[in-house]
Amino acid sequence: MFNEELKNQYLQEHSDSEHTTIRVKRVFENLAEYEARWNADICTKSEQELRGVIEKVIGVRTSNRATVLSALRSYARWCISNDVPGACDGLLKIQDFGLENLQSSMVASPQHLQDILNRVFPPESERQLENIYRCFFWMAFMGIYEEDSVKITYEDIRPWSKTIEFDGVQYKIYDQAVPVFEHLSSATVLTCDFVRFKKVKDRAPGKLLLRGVKTGSELDLSAFRHSACREFRFAAERDPSIVRLNYRNVWLSGLFWRAHEAESNNEKYDFYDIIKGQYKCKKLPTVRRLQQINRDFEEDYQRWKAAFNK
């Protein structure tokens, strides 16, 4: 963290729970690169200077935004009351975000996701290694939880119904994704692109759909996630206009797309089943808490619609 001693002092005095402390500390850490660039603490910057930066690091969820914004305003007030040199009310003036953050981190439809993947990865040839990353993000859009994505096998794919069946749940494979799932399901070798040449390598043995060319009976989710997001980072360095995606935001985009489809057909889409699915093998929250989470999803959905003119 930039100005670490000052921020740790604030966290010790003002965080009401360990969970909140972790969330706010993570935001401070994400802001550090911008503070280092300014060589100044965020408490000293104006609203205009802060708005674009905070939009990039705070996330897209309604509940997260409210919690972190409240903590950042509290930090600003604390800095002012403690006469921190240069502290001002810039953070206090930030009330809410526009829709730019959603537009730069989420997708509007299956075709929108396909267009972005086509800009980031090589074409969908039968043996292309990057097909594993394409399928990873398609699984997110389909609604598969991230921890389950690395457990899916080619035997879970039902090509006749264009679905993946896993743990008793069927997930629709969208038309745009059918070819890449077919390629990856049958590939025994993969083409790896290097700077000056291409090399075909044997695929790792096993049934896991997302297995690449390295051996191993299991996939490390953290390492796989890092590799997939790294491809987006490299692409954004070549073309800053490319939307940088992560699994969670694509998962939310798919959730809202299905809600939009239901709404377009005059059907009701209930977020309750989705919420309960996130608490597999865990104790469900209280009814009151579930209702609040449902309202958060509904508000996020309305903001997503506004961002993409739905």
mmCIF file of C-alpha atoms in Angstrom:
data_model
loop_
_atom_site.group_PDB
_atom_site.id
_atom_site.type_symbol
_atom_site.label_atom_id
_atom_site.label_comp_id
_atom_site.label_asym_id
_atom_site.label_seq_id
_atom_site.Cartn_x
_atom_site.Cartn_y
_atom_site.Cartn_z
ATOM 1 C CA MET A 1 0.000 0.000 0.000
ATOM 2 C CA PHE A 2 1.093 3.563 -0.663
ATOM 3 C CA ASN A 3 1.530 5.530 2.590
ATOM 4 C CA GLU A 4 1.158 2.194 4.341
ATOM 5 C CA GLU A 5 1.655 3.377 7.901
ATOM 6 C CA LEU A 6 -1.124 5.961 7.603
ATOM 7 C CA LYS A 7 -3.595 3.519 6.034
ATOM 8 C CA ASN A 8 -2.861 0.785 8.566
ATOM 9 C CA GLN A 9 -3.498 3.254 11.359
ATOM 10 C CA TYR A 10 -6.876 4.087 9.820
ATOM 11 C CA LEU A 11 -7.769 0.408 9.408
ATOM 12 C CA GLN A 12 -6.895 -0.347 13.030
ATOM 13 C CA GLU A 13 -9.074 2.463 14.302
ATOM 14 C CA HIS A 14 -12.094 2.254 12.009
ATOM 15 C CA SER A 15 -12.758 -1.177 10.459
ATOM 16 C CA ASP A 16 -15.732 -2.819 12.134
ATOM 17 C CA SER A 17 -14.942 -6.396 11.047
ATOM 18 C CA GLU A 18 -12.106 -8.495 9.685
ATOM 19 C CA HIS A 19 -14.060 -9.008 6.440
ATOM 20 C CA THR A 20 -14.429 -5.263 5.876
ATOM 21 C CA THR A 21 -10.763 -4.703 6.719
ATOM 22 C CA ILE A 22 -9.713 -7.218 4.062
ATOM 23 C CA ARG A 23 -11.982 -5.659 1.412
ATOM 24 C CA VAL A 24 -10.849 -2.090 2.100
ATOM 25 C CA LYS A 25 -7.197 -3.098 2.309
ATOM 26 C CA ARG A 26 -7.518 -4.771 -1.095
ATOM 27 C CA VAL A 27 -8.890 -1.525 -2.552
ATOM 28 C CA PHE A 28 -6.006 0.434 -0.999
ATOM 29 C CA GLU A 29 -3.583 -2.037 -2.591
ATOM 30 C CA ASN A 30 -5.256 -1.674 -5.990
ATOM 31 C CA LEU A 31 -5.051 2.121 -5.690
ATOM 32 C CA ALA A 32 -1.345 2.021 -4.818
ATOM 33 C CA GLU A 33 -0.088 2.088 -8.418
ATOM 34 C CA TYR A 34 -2.033 5.299 -9.097
ATOM 35 C CA GLU A 35 -0.847 6.896 -5.840
ATOM 36 C CA ALA A 36 2.720 5.975 -6.735
ATOM 37 C CA ARG A 37 2.244 7.587 -10.140
ATOM 38 C CA TRP A 38 0.934 10.748 -8.463
ATOM 39 C CA ASN A 39 3.386 10.392 -5.573
ATOM 40 C CA ALA A 40 0.446 11.427 -3.411
ATOM 41 C CA ASP A 41 -2.137 9.790 -1.165
ATOM 42 C CA ILE A 42 -5.710 9.446 -2.463
ATOM 43 C CA CYS A 43 -6.923 11.662 0.377
ATOM 44 C CA THR A 44 -5.166 14.602 -1.299
ATOM 45 C CA LYS A 45 -6.748 14.253 -4.760
ATOM 46 C CA SER A 46 -9.770 16.036 -6.195
ATOM 47 C CA GLU A 47 -13.042 14.392 -7.222
ATOM 48 C CA GLN A 48 -12.179 14.815 -10.892
ATOM 49 C CA GLU A 49 -8.793 13.134 -10.466
ATOM 50 C CA LEU A 50 -10.244 10.267 -8.430
ATOM 51 C CA ARG A 51 -13.411 9.345 -10.301
ATOM 52 C CA GLY A 52 -11.920 7.445 -13.237
ATOM 53 C CA VAL A 53 -9.333 5.717 -11.060
ATOM 54 C CA ILE A 54 -11.776 4.474 -8.433
ATOM 55 C CA GLU A 55 -14.154 3.182 -11.116
ATOM 56 C CA LYS A 56 -11.368 0.907 -12.305
ATOM 57 C CA VAL A 57 -10.579 -0.662 -8.934
ATOM 58 C CA ILE A 58 -13.835 -0.813 -7.009
ATOM 59 C CA GLY A 59 -15.711 -3.465 -9.027
ATOM 60 C CA VAL A 60 -19.167 -3.576 -10.577
ATOM 61 C CA ARG A 61 -21.370 -5.058 -7.843
ATOM 62 C CA THR A 62 -23.796 -2.750 -6.043
ATOM 63 C CA SER A 63 -23.087 -4.153 -2.585
ATOM 64 C CA ASN A 64 -19.307 -3.989 -2.991
ATOM 65 C CA ARG A 65 -19.448 -0.443 -4.357
ATOM 66 C CA ALA A 66 -21.501 0.820 -1.424
ATOM 67 C CA THR A 67 -19.264 -0.802 1.188
ATOM 68 C CA VAL A 68 -15.983 0.377 -0.281
ATOM 69 C CA LEU A 69 -17.179 3.893 -1.119
ATOM 70 C CA SER A 70 -18.377 4.291 2.455
ATOM 71 C CA ALA A 71 -14.980 3.179 3.765
ATOM 72 C CA LEU A 72 -13.083 5.515 1.408
ATOM 73 C CA ARG A 73 -15.213 8.467 2.474
ATOM 74 C CA SER A 74 -14.587 7.516 6.086
ATOM 75 C CA TYR A 75 -10.852 7.428 5.330
ATOM 76 C CA ALA A 76 -11.037 10.914 3.788
ATOM 77 C CA ARG A 77 -12.876 12.327 6.827
ATOM 78 C CA TRP A 78 -10.353 10.688 9.144
ATOM 79 C CA CYS A 79 -7.420 12.158 7.189
ATOM 80 C CA ILE A 80 -8.981 15.628 7.295
ATOM 81 C CA SER A 81 -9.706 15.438 11.033
ATOM 82 C CA ASN A 82 -6.159 14.242 11.687
ATOM 83 C CA ASP A 83 -4.664 17.109 9.667
ATOM 84 C CA VAL A 84 -2.943 14.859 7.136
ATOM 85 C CA PRO A 85 -0.994 17.273 4.879
ATOM 86 C CA GLY A 86 -2.945 18.012 1.699
ATOM 87 C CA ALA A 87 -6.065 16.070 2.738
ATOM 88 C CA CYS A 88 -9.190 17.380 0.996
ATOM 89 C CA ASP A 89 -12.828 16.454 0.348
ATOM 90 C CA GLY A 90 -12.325 14.896 -3.095
ATOM 91 C CA LEU A 91 -13.356 11.408 -1.936
ATOM 92 C CA LEU A 92 -16.357 12.825 -0.074
ATOM 93 C CA LYS A 93 -17.776 14.261 -3.306
ATOM 94 C CA ILE A 94 -17.870 10.926 -5.129
ATOM 95 C CA GLN A 95 -21.449 9.757 -4.713
ATOM 96 C CA ASP A 96 -21.850 7.042 -7.338
ATOM 97 C CA PHE A 97 -20.501 5.857 -10.620
ATOM 98 C CA GLY A 98 -21.737 6.140 -14.129
ATOM 99 C CA LEU A 99 -22.023 3.117 -16.371
ATOM 100 C CA GLU A 100 -18.562 3.260 -17.933
ATOM 101 C CA ASN A 101 -17.183 0.698 -15.485
ATOM 102 C CA LEU A 102 -19.755 -1.891 -16.548
ATOM 103 C CA GLN A 103 -19.192 -1.214 -20.238
ATOM 104 C CA SER A 104 -15.436 -1.701 -19.834
ATOM 105 C CA SER A 105 -15.607 -4.940 -17.817
ATOM 106 C CA MET A 106 -18.795 -6.828 -18.795
ATOM 107 C CA VAL A 107 -20.454 -8.087 -21.962
ATOM 108 C CA ALA A 108 -23.900 -7.419 -23.419
ATOM 109 C CA SER A 109 -24.688 -10.709 -25.181
ATOM 110 C CA PRO A 110 -23.212 -13.998 -26.424
ATOM 111 C CA GLN A 111 -22.208 -12.314 -29.692
ATOM 112 C CA HIS A 112 -20.502 -9.484 -27.803
ATOM 113 C CA LEU A 113 -18.455 -12.042 -25.838
ATOM 114 C CA GLN A 114 -17.532 -13.864 -29.047
ATOM 115 C CA ASP A 115 -16.413 -10.604 -30.679
ATOM 116 C CA ILE A 116 -14.152 -9.806 -27.714
ATOM 117 C CA LEU A 117 -12.656 -13.325 -27.635
ATOM 118 C CA ASN A 118 -11.959 -13.053 -31.379
ATOM 119 C CA ARG A 119 -9.979 -9.858 -30.776
ATOM 120 C CA VAL A 120 -7.913 -11.373 -27.958
ATOM 121 C CA PHE A 121 -7.226 -14.948 -29.097
ATOM 122 C CA PRO A 122 -6.111 -16.593 -32.376
ATOM 123 C CA PRO A 123 -8.837 -17.952 -34.681
ATOM 124 C CA GLU A 124 -10.734 -21.036 -33.531
ATOM 125 C CA SER A 125 -8.788 -23.698 -35.400
ATOM 126 C CA GLU A 126 -9.274 -27.320 -34.399
ATOM 127 C CA ARG A 127 -5.980 -27.581 -32.502
ATOM 128 C CA GLN A 128 -5.481 -24.060 -31.157
ATOM 129 C CA LEU A 129 -4.201 -24.017 -27.549
ATOM 130 C CA GLU A 130 -6.076 -20.809 -26.725
ATOM 131 C CA ASN A 131 -9.368 -22.670 -27.216
ATOM 132 C CA ILE A 132 -9.049 -23.670 -23.554
ATOM 133 C CA TYR A 133 -9.270 -19.984 -22.532
ATOM 134 C CA ARG A 134 -12.196 -19.373 -24.872
ATOM 135 C CA CYS A 135 -14.086 -22.266 -23.256
ATOM 136 C CA PHE A 136 -13.159 -20.995 -19.793
ATOM 137 C CA PHE A 137 -14.894 -17.661 -20.428
ATOM 138 C CA TRP A 138 -17.813 -19.337 -22.204
ATOM 139 C CA MET A 139 -18.370 -21.502 -19.124
ATOM 140 C CA ALA A 140 -18.520 -18.306 -17.089
ATOM 141 C CA PHE A 141 -21.185 -16.853 -19.375
ATOM 142 C CA MET A 142 -23.141 -20.113 -19.243
ATOM 143 C CA GLY A 143 -23.381 -19.809 -15.469
ATOM 144 C CA ILE A 144 -20.891 -22.456 -14.339
ATOM 145 C CA TYR A 145 -19.219 -21.506 -11.067
ATOM 146 C CA GLU A 146 -15.518 -20.811 -11.459
ATOM 147 C CA GLU A 147 -14.394 -23.533 -9.059
ATOM 148 C CA ASP A 148 -16.365 -26.054 -11.153
ATOM 149 C CA SER A 149 -14.964 -24.917 -14.518
ATOM 150 C CA VAL A 150 -11.700 -26.821 -14.009
ATOM 151 C CA LYS A 151 -13.626 -29.994 -13.104
ATOM 152 C CA ILE A 152 -15.690 -30.208 -16.316
ATOM 153 C CA THR A 153 -14.763 -33.165 -18.559
ATOM 154 C CA TYR A 154 -15.526 -33.785 -22.220
ATOM 155 C CA GLU A 155 -17.956 -36.479 -21.020
ATOM 156 C CA ASP A 156 -20.091 -33.736 -19.396
ATOM 157 C CA ILE A 157 -20.794 -32.187 -22.805
ATOM 158 C CA ARG A 158 -24.091 -33.164 -24.464
ATOM 159 C CA PRO A 159 -23.620 -32.151 -28.125
ATOM 160 C CA TRP A 160 -27.097 -33.273 -29.185
ATOM 161 C CA SER A 161 -28.745 -30.847 -26.749
ATOM 162 C CA LYS A 162 -25.983 -28.210 -26.818
ATOM 163 C CA THR A 163 -25.564 -28.361 -23.043
ATOM 164 C CA ILE A 164 -23.044 -29.193 -20.365
ATOM 165 C CA GLU A 165 -24.452 -31.339 -17.582
ATOM 166 C CA PHE A 166 -22.551 -31.101 -14.324
ATOM 167 C CA ASP A 167 -23.542 -31.884 -10.765
ATOM 168 C CA GLY A 168 -27.165 -32.388 -11.777
ATOM 169 C CA VAL A 169 -27.480 -29.025 -13.569
ATOM 170 C CA GLN A 170 -27.712 -28.384 -17.327
ATOM 171 C CA TYR A 171 -25.956 -25.341 -18.773
ATOM 172 C CA LYS A 172 -26.790 -24.102 -22.278
ATOM 173 C CA ILE A 173 -23.929 -23.913 -24.787
ATOM 174 C CA TYR A 174 -24.669 -20.816 -26.860
ATOM 175 C CA ASP A 175 -24.569 -21.145 -30.647
ATOM 176 C CA GLN A 176 -21.462 -18.973 -30.931
ATOM 177 C CA ALA A 177 -19.591 -21.339 -28.582
ATOM 178 C CA VAL A 178 -20.574 -24.682 -30.138
ATOM 179 C CA PRO A 179 -17.564 -24.895 -32.546
ATOM 180 C CA VAL A 180 -14.891 -24.215 -29.904
ATOM 181 C CA PHE A 181 -16.347 -26.788 -27.501
ATOM 182 C CA GLU A 182 -16.424 -29.331 -30.337
ATOM 183 C CA HIS A 183 -12.788 -28.562 -31.219
ATOM 184 C CA LEU A 184 -11.561 -28.825 -27.652
ATOM 185 C CA SER A 185 -13.527 -31.972 -26.842
ATOM 186 C CA SER A 186 -11.866 -33.946 -29.615
ATOM 187 C CA ALA A 187 -8.359 -32.429 -29.748
ATOM 188 C CA THR A 188 -5.458 -34.750 -28.887
ATOM 189 C CA VAL A 189 -2.733 -32.251 -29.833
ATOM 190 C CA LEU A 190 -2.632 -28.458 -29.475
ATOM 191 C CA THR A 191 -0.843 -25.781 -31.496
ATOM 192 C CA CYS A 192 1.227 -23.415 -29.361
ATOM 193 C CA ASP A 193 2.030 -20.031 -30.914
ATOM 194 C CA PHE A 194 5.485 -18.645 -30.195
ATOM 195 C CA VAL A 195 6.953 -15.344 -31.359
ATOM 196 C CA ARG A 196 8.635 -16.706 -34.484
ATOM 197 C CA PHE A 197 7.084 -20.135 -34.963
ATOM 198 C CA LYS A 198 4.295 -22.541 -34.063
ATOM 199 C CA LYS A 199 4.730 -25.897 -32.410
ATOM 200 C CA VAL A 200 2.262 -28.760 -32.112
ATOM 201 C CA LYS A 201 2.378 -30.554 -28.760
ATOM 202 C CA ASP A 202 0.584 -33.578 -27.395
ATOM 203 C CA ARG A 203 -2.258 -32.712 -25.126
ATOM 204 C CA ALA A 204 -2.027 -33.794 -21.498
ATOM 205 C CA PRO A 205 -3.760 -37.141 -20.896
ATOM 206 C CA GLY A 206 -7.092 -37.235 -19.089
ATOM 207 C CA LYS A 207 -10.704 -36.205 -19.486
ATOM 208 C CA LEU A 208 -10.649 -32.605 -18.189
ATOM 209 C CA LEU A 209 -11.907 -30.254 -20.878
ATOM 210 C CA LEU A 210 -9.533 -27.385 -20.006
ATOM 211 C CA ARG A 211 -6.367 -29.489 -19.841
ATOM 212 C CA GLY A 212 -3.531 -28.115 -21.946
ATOM 213 C CA VAL A 213 -0.140 -29.602 -22.796
ATOM 214 C CA LYS A 214 1.201 -29.955 -19.259
ATOM 215 C CA THR A 215 0.648 -33.203 -17.393
ATOM 216 C CA GLY A 216 -1.336 -33.443 -14.195
ATOM 217 C CA SER A 217 -4.532 -35.080 -12.977
ATOM 218 C CA GLU A 218 -5.968 -31.779 -11.712
ATOM 219 C CA LEU A 219 -6.002 -28.177 -12.903
ATOM 220 C CA ASP A 220 -4.785 -25.387 -10.634
ATOM 221 C CA LEU A 221 -7.610 -22.836 -10.802
ATOM 222 C CA SER A 222 -5.468 -19.938 -9.593
ATOM 223 C CA ALA A 223 -2.754 -20.580 -12.187
ATOM 224 C CA PHE A 224 -5.299 -21.127 -14.949
ATOM 225 C CA ARG A 225 -7.148 -17.909 -14.073
ATOM 226 C CA HIS A 226 -3.851 -15.996 -14.105
ATOM 227 C CA SER A 227 -2.938 -17.351 -17.547
ATOM 228 C CA ALA A 228 -6.355 -16.549 -19.014
ATOM 229 C CA CYS A 229 -6.395 -12.982 -17.677
ATOM 230 C CA ARG A 230 -2.786 -12.481 -18.783
ATOM 231 C CA GLU A 231 -3.908 -12.970 -22.386
ATOM 232 C CA PHE A 232 -6.335 -10.078 -21.950
ATOM 233 C CA ARG A 233 -3.613 -7.921 -20.419
ATOM 234 C CA PHE A 234 -1.288 -8.559 -23.364
ATOM 235 C CA ALA A 235 -4.092 -7.824 -25.830
ATOM 236 C CA ALA A 236 -4.970 -4.578 -24.028
ATOM 237 C CA GLU A 237 -1.325 -3.486 -24.277
ATOM 238 C CA ARG A 238 -1.602 -3.878 -28.049
ATOM 239 C CA ASP A 239 -5.056 -2.292 -28.240
ATOM 240 C CA PRO A 240 -6.267 -0.299 -25.187
ATOM 241 C CA SER A 241 -9.849 -0.368 -26.497
ATOM 242 C CA ILE A 242 -10.158 -4.101 -25.776
ATOM 243 C CA VAL A 243 -12.475 -4.937 -22.869
ATOM 244 C CA ARG A 244 -10.509 -6.709 -20.126
ATOM 245 C CA LEU A 245 -12.661 -9.523 -18.793
ATOM 246 C CA ASN A 246 -12.513 -11.716 -15.728
ATOM 247 C CA TYR A 247 -14.540 -14.817 -14.874
ATOM 248 C CA ARG A 248 -16.768 -13.166 -12.277
ATOM 249 C CA ASN A 249 -17.870 -10.305 -14.520
ATOM 250 C CA VAL A 250 -18.539 -12.625 -17.458
ATOM 251 C CA TRP A 251 -20.538 -14.891 -15.113
ATOM 252 C CA LEU A 252 -22.631 -11.895 -14.044
ATOM 253 C CA SER A 253 -23.065 -10.834 -17.678
ATOM 254 C CA GLY A 254 -24.437 -14.262 -18.560
ATOM 255 C CA LEU A 255 -26.761 -14.184 -15.567
ATOM 256 C CA PHE A 256 -28.161 -10.810 -16.624
ATOM 257 C CA TRP A 257 -28.443 -11.910 -20.273
ATOM 258 C CA ARG A 258 -30.664 -14.839 -19.230
ATOM 259 C CA ALA A 259 -32.739 -12.510 -17.055
ATOM 260 C CA HIS A 260 -33.094 -10.196 -20.060
ATOM 261 C CA GLU A 261 -34.138 -13.104 -22.309
ATOM 262 C CA ALA A 262 -36.795 -14.139 -19.790
ATOM 263 C CA GLU A 263 -38.008 -10.560 -19.439
ATOM 264 C CA SER A 264 -38.227 -10.211 -23.233
ATOM 265 C CA ASN A 265 -40.481 -13.288 -23.276
ATOM 266 C CA ASN A 266 -42.658 -11.843 -20.490
ATOM 267 C CA GLU A 267 -41.308 -14.416 -18.045
ATOM 268 C CA LYS A 268 -40.103 -13.750 -14.518
ATOM 269 C CA TYR A 269 -36.461 -14.489 -13.744
ATOM 270 C CA ASP A 270 -35.843 -15.135 -10.061
ATOM 271 C CA PHE A 271 -32.334 -14.617 -8.716
ATOM 272 C CA TYR A 272 -33.079 -16.681 -5.581
ATOM 273 C CA ASP A 273 -32.083 -20.017 -7.126
ATOM 274 C CA ILE A 274 -28.817 -18.506 -8.335
ATOM 275 C CA ILE A 275 -28.081 -17.119 -4.875
ATOM 276 C CA LYS A 276 -28.785 -20.440 -3.175
ATOM 277 C CA GLY A 277 -26.575 -22.218 -5.679
ATOM 278 C CA GLN A 278 -23.636 -20.106 -4.508
ATOM 279 C CA TYR A 279 -23.974 -21.586 -1.021
ATOM 280 C CA LYS A 280 -23.513 -25.217 -1.967
ATOM 281 C CA CYS A 281 -22.510 -27.249 1.117
ATOM 282 C CA LYS A 282 -22.765 -24.088 3.217
ATOM 283 C CA LYS A 283 -25.391 -22.764 5.576
ATOM 284 C CA LEU A 284 -27.785 -20.435 3.771
ATOM 285 C CA PRO A 285 -28.008 -16.817 4.967
ATOM 286 C CA THR A 286 -31.105 -15.661 6.815
ATOM 287 C CA VAL A 287 -34.237 -14.899 4.812
ATOM 288 C CA ARG A 288 -33.691 -11.189 5.403
ATOM 289 C CA ARG A 289 -30.126 -11.425 4.092
ATOM 290 C CA LEU A 290 -31.279 -13.425 1.045
ATOM 291 C CA GLN A 291 -33.829 -10.733 0.269
ATOM 292 C CA GLN A 292 -31.122 -8.066 0.442
ATOM 293 C CA ILE A 293 -28.813 -10.069 -1.839
ATOM 294 C CA ASN A 294 -31.689 -10.517 -4.279
ATOM 295 C CA ARG A 295 -32.278 -6.752 -4.298
ATOM 296 C CA ASP A 296 -28.573 -6.189 -4.969
ATOM 297 C CA PHE A 297 -28.713 -8.536 -7.971
ATOM 298 C CA GLU A 298 -31.829 -6.776 -9.228
ATOM 299 C CA GLU A 299 -30.158 -3.356 -8.959
ATOM 300 C CA ASP A 300 -27.031 -4.678 -10.690
ATOM 301 C CA TYR A 301 -29.260 -6.080 -13.443
ATOM 302 C CA GLN A 302 -30.958 -2.715 -13.996
ATOM 303 C CA ARG A 303 -27.552 -0.989 -14.221
ATOM 304 C CA TRP A 304 -26.338 -3.640 -16.713
ATOM 305 C CA LYS A 305 -29.426 -3.013 -18.867
ATOM 306 C CA ALA A 306 -28.813 0.723 -18.783
ATOM 307 C CA ALA A 307 -25.134 0.300 -19.661
ATOM 308 C CA PHE A 308 -25.935 -1.785 -22.747
ATOM 309 C CA ASN A 309 -29.231 -0.115 -23.761
ATOM 310 C CA LYS A 310 -31.345 -3.183 -23.074
#
